[in-house]
mmCIF file of C-alpha atoms in Angstrom:
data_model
loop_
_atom_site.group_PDB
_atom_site.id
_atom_site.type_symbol
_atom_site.label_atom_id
_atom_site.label_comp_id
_atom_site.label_asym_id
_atom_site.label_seq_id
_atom_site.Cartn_x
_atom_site.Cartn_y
_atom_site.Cartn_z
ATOM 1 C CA UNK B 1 108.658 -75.079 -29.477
ATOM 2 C CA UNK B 2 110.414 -78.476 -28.424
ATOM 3 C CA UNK B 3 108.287 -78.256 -25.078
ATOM 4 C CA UNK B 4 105.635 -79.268 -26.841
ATOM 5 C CA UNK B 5 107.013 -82.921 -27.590
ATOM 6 C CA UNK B 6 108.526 -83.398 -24.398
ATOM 7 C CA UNK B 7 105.126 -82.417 -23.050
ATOM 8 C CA UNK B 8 103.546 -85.104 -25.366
ATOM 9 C CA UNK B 9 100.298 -83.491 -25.569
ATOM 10 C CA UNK B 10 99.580 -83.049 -29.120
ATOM 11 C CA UNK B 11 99.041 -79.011 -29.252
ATOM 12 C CA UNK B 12 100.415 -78.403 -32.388
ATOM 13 C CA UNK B 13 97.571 -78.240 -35.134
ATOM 14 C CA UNK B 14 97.520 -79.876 -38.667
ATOM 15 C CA UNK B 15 98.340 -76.086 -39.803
ATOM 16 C CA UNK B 16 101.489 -76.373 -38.075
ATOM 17 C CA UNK B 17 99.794 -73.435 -35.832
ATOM 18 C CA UNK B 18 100.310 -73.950 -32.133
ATOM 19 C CA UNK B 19 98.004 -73.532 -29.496
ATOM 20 C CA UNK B 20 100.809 -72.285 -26.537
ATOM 21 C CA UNK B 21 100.236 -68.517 -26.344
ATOM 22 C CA UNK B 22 103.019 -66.718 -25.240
ATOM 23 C CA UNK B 23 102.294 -64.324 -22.925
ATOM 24 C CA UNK B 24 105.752 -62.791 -22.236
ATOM 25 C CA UNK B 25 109.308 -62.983 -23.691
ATOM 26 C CA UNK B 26 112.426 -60.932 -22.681
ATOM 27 C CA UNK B 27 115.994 -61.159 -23.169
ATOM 28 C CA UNK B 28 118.281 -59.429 -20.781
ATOM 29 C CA UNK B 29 121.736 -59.951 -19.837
ATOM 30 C CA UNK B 30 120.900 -62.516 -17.285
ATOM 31 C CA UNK B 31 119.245 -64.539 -20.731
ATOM 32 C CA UNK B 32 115.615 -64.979 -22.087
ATOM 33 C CA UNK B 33 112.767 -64.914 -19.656
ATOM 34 C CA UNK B 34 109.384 -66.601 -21.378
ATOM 35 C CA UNK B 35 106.072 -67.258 -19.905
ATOM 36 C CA UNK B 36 103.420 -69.183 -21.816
ATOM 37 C CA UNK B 37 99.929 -70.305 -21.188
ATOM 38 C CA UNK B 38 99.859 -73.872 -22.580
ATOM 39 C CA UNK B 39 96.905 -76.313 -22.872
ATOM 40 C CA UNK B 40 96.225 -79.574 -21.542
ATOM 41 C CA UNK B 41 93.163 -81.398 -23.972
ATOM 42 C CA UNK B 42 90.895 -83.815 -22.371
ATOM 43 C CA UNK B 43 87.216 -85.220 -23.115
ATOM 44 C CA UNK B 44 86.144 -83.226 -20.766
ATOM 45 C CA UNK B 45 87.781 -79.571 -20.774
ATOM 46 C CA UNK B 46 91.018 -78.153 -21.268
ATOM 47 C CA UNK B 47 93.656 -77.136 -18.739
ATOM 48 C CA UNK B 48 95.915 -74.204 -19.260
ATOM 49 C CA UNK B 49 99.197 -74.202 -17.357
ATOM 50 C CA UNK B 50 101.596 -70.999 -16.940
ATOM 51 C CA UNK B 51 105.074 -71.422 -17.412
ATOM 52 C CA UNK B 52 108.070 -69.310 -16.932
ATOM 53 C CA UNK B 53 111.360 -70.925 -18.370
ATOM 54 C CA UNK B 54 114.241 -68.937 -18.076
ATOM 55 C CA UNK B 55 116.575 -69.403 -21.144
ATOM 56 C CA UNK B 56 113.845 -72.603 -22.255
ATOM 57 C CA UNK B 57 114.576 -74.263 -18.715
ATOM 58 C CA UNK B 58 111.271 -74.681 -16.536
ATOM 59 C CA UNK B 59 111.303 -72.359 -13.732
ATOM 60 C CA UNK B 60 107.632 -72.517 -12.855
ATOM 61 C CA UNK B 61 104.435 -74.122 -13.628
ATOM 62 C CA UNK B 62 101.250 -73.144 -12.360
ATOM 63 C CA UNK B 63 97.502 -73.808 -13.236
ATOM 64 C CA UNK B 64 94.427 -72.324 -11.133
ATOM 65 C CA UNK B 65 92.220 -75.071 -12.213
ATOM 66 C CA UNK B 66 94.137 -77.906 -11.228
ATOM 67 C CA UNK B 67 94.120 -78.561 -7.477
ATOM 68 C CA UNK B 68 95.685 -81.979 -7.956
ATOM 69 C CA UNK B 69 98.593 -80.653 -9.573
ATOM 70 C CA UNK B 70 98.401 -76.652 -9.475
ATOM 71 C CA UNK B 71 102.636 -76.777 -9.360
ATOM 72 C CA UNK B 72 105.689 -78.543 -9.736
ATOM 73 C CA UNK B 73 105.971 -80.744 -7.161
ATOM 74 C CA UNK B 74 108.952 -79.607 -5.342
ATOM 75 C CA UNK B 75 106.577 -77.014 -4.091
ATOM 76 C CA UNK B 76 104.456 -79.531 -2.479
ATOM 77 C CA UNK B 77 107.424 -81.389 -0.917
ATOM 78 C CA UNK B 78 109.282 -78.158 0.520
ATOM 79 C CA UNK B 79 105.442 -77.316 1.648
ATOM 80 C CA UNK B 80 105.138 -80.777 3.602
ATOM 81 C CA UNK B 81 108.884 -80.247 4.957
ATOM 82 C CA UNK B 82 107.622 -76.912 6.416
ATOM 83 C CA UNK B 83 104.617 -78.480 7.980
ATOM 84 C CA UNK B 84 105.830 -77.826 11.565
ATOM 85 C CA UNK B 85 107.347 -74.603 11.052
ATOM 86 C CA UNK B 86 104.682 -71.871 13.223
ATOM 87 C CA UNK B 87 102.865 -68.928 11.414
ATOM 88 C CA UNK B 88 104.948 -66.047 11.875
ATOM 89 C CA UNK B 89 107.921 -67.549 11.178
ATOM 90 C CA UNK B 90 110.744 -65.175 8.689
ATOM 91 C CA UNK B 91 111.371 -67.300 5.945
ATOM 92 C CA UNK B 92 114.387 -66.453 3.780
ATOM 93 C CA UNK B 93 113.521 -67.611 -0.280
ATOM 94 C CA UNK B 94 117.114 -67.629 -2.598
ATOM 95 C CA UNK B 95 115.112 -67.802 -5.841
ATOM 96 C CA UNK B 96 111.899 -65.704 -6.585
ATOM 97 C CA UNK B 97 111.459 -67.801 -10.247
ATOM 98 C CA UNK B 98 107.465 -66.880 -11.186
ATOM 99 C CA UNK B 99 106.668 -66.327 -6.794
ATOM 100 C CA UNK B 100 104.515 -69.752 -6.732
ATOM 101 C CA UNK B 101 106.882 -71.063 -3.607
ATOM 102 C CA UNK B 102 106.867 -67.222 -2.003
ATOM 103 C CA UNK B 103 103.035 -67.351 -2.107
ATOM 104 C CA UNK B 104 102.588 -70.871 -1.068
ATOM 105 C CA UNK B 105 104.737 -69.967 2.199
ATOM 106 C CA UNK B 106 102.883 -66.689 2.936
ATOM 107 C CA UNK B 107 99.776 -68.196 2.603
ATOM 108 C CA UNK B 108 101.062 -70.572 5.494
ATOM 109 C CA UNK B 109 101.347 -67.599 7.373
ATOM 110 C CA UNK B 110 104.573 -66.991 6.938
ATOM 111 C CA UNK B 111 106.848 -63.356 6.505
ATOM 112 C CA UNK B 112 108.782 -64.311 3.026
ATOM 113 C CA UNK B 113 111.894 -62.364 1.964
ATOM 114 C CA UNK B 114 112.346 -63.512 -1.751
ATOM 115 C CA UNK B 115 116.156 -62.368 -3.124
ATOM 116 C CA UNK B 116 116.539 -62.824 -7.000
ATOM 117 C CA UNK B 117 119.477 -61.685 -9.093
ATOM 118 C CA UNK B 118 117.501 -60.803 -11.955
ATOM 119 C CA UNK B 119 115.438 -57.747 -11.351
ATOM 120 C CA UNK B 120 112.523 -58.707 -14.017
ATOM 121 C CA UNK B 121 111.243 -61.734 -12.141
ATOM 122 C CA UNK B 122 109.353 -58.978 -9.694
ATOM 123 C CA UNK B 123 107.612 -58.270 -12.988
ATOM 124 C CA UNK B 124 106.958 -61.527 -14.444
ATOM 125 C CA UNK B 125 105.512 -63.045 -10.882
ATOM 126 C CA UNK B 126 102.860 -60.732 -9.846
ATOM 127 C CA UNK B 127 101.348 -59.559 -13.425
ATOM 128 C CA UNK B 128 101.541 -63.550 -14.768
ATOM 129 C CA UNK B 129 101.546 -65.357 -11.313
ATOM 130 C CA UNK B 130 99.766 -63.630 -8.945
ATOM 131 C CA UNK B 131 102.364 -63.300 -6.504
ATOM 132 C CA UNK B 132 101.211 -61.559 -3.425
ATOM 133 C CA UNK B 133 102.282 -58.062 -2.327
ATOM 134 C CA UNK B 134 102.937 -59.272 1.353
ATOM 135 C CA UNK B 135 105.970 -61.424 -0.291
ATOM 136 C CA UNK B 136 109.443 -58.757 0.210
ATOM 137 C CA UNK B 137 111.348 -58.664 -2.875
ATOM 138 C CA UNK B 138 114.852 -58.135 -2.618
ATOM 139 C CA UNK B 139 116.459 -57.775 -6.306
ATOM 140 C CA UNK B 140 120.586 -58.536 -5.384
ATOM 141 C CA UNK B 141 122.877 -61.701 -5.776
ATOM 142 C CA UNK B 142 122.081 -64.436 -3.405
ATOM 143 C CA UNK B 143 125.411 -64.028 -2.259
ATOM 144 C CA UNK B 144 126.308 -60.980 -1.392
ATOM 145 C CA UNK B 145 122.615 -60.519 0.389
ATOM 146 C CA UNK B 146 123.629 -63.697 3.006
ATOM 147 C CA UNK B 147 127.015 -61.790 3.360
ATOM 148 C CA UNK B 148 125.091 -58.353 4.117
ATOM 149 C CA UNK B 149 122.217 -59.240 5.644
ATOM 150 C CA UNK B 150 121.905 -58.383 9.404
ATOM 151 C CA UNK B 151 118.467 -60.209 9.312
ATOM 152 C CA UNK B 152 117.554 -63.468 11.577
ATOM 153 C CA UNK B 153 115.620 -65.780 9.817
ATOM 154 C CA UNK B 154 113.734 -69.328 10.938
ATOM 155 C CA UNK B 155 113.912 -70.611 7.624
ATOM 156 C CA UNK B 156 116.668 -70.485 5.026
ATOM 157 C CA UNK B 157 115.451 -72.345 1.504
ATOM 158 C CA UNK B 158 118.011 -72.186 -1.450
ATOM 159 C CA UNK B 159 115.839 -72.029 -4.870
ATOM 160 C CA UNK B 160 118.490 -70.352 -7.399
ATOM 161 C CA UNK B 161 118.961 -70.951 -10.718
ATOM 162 C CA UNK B 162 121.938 -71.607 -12.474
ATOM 163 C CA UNK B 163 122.664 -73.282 -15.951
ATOM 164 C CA UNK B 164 125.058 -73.590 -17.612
ATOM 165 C CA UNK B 165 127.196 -70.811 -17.250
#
């Protein structure tokens, strides 16, 4: 894997064995979905951190052990932008990628309606990141859904995904 130099960690073993453990890969018309568990080596312990890259792009990080950095920081930063928003509040996500954002916001208290084109993320977020069953899934183009939605929401945030194509 080239994410393991860019990470710079060192995983890869004198064997040439690596120590990522791939936990899911799919290709599908929309391209390859992957999710690997990949660890962090300190003195003291080792980390693992979940990722989901969709066609090798990082989508989302997440690691349960880490509560200085438990996911990419965008999360944090939408998080803090939302500060003031009330508990309650309909929140409209464009973009389920692996749920982290959906589950950060409905932990706030929040009622999240997550819309994703690709109809195995549902999959992919609550068996590899936890994402709660209180989060509305919505499988349909981001699109069309704002053109046929008769919803009101408080909150609108645009999280899609699109490379290169």
């Amino acid at each position: 894997f080239l994410f393991c130099v860019w990470m710079g960690t060192g995983s890869f073993k004198a064997n040439g064995k690596s120590d990522i453990l791939v936990l899911y890969k799919k290709e599908g018309l929309l391209g390859q979905l992957l999710v690997v568990d990949y660890p962090v080596y300190s003195e003291k312990k080792t980390t693992y951190y979940r990722y989901l890259f969709c066609n090798r792009i990082v989508q989302t990080m997440y690691c349960s052990t880490d509560s200085t950095q438990p996911y990419l920081p965008y999360v944090s930063k939408i998080e803090a932008e939302l500060k003031h928003i009330k508990q309650g509040s309909k929140v409209l996500l464009l973009g389920l990628g692996g749920g982290v954002l959906a589950n950060v916001l409905q932990q706030k208290g929040m009622q999240v309606d997550a819309v994703d084109l690709d109809n195995r993320l549902p999959y992919v977020a609550h068996n590899f990141f936890n994402l709660s069953p209180k989060v509305n899934l919505i499988t349909d183009d981001a699109r069309h859904y704002l053109n046929a939605c008769s919803e009101k929401y408080d909150v609108l945030i645009f999280d899609v995904f699109k490379d290169r194509s």
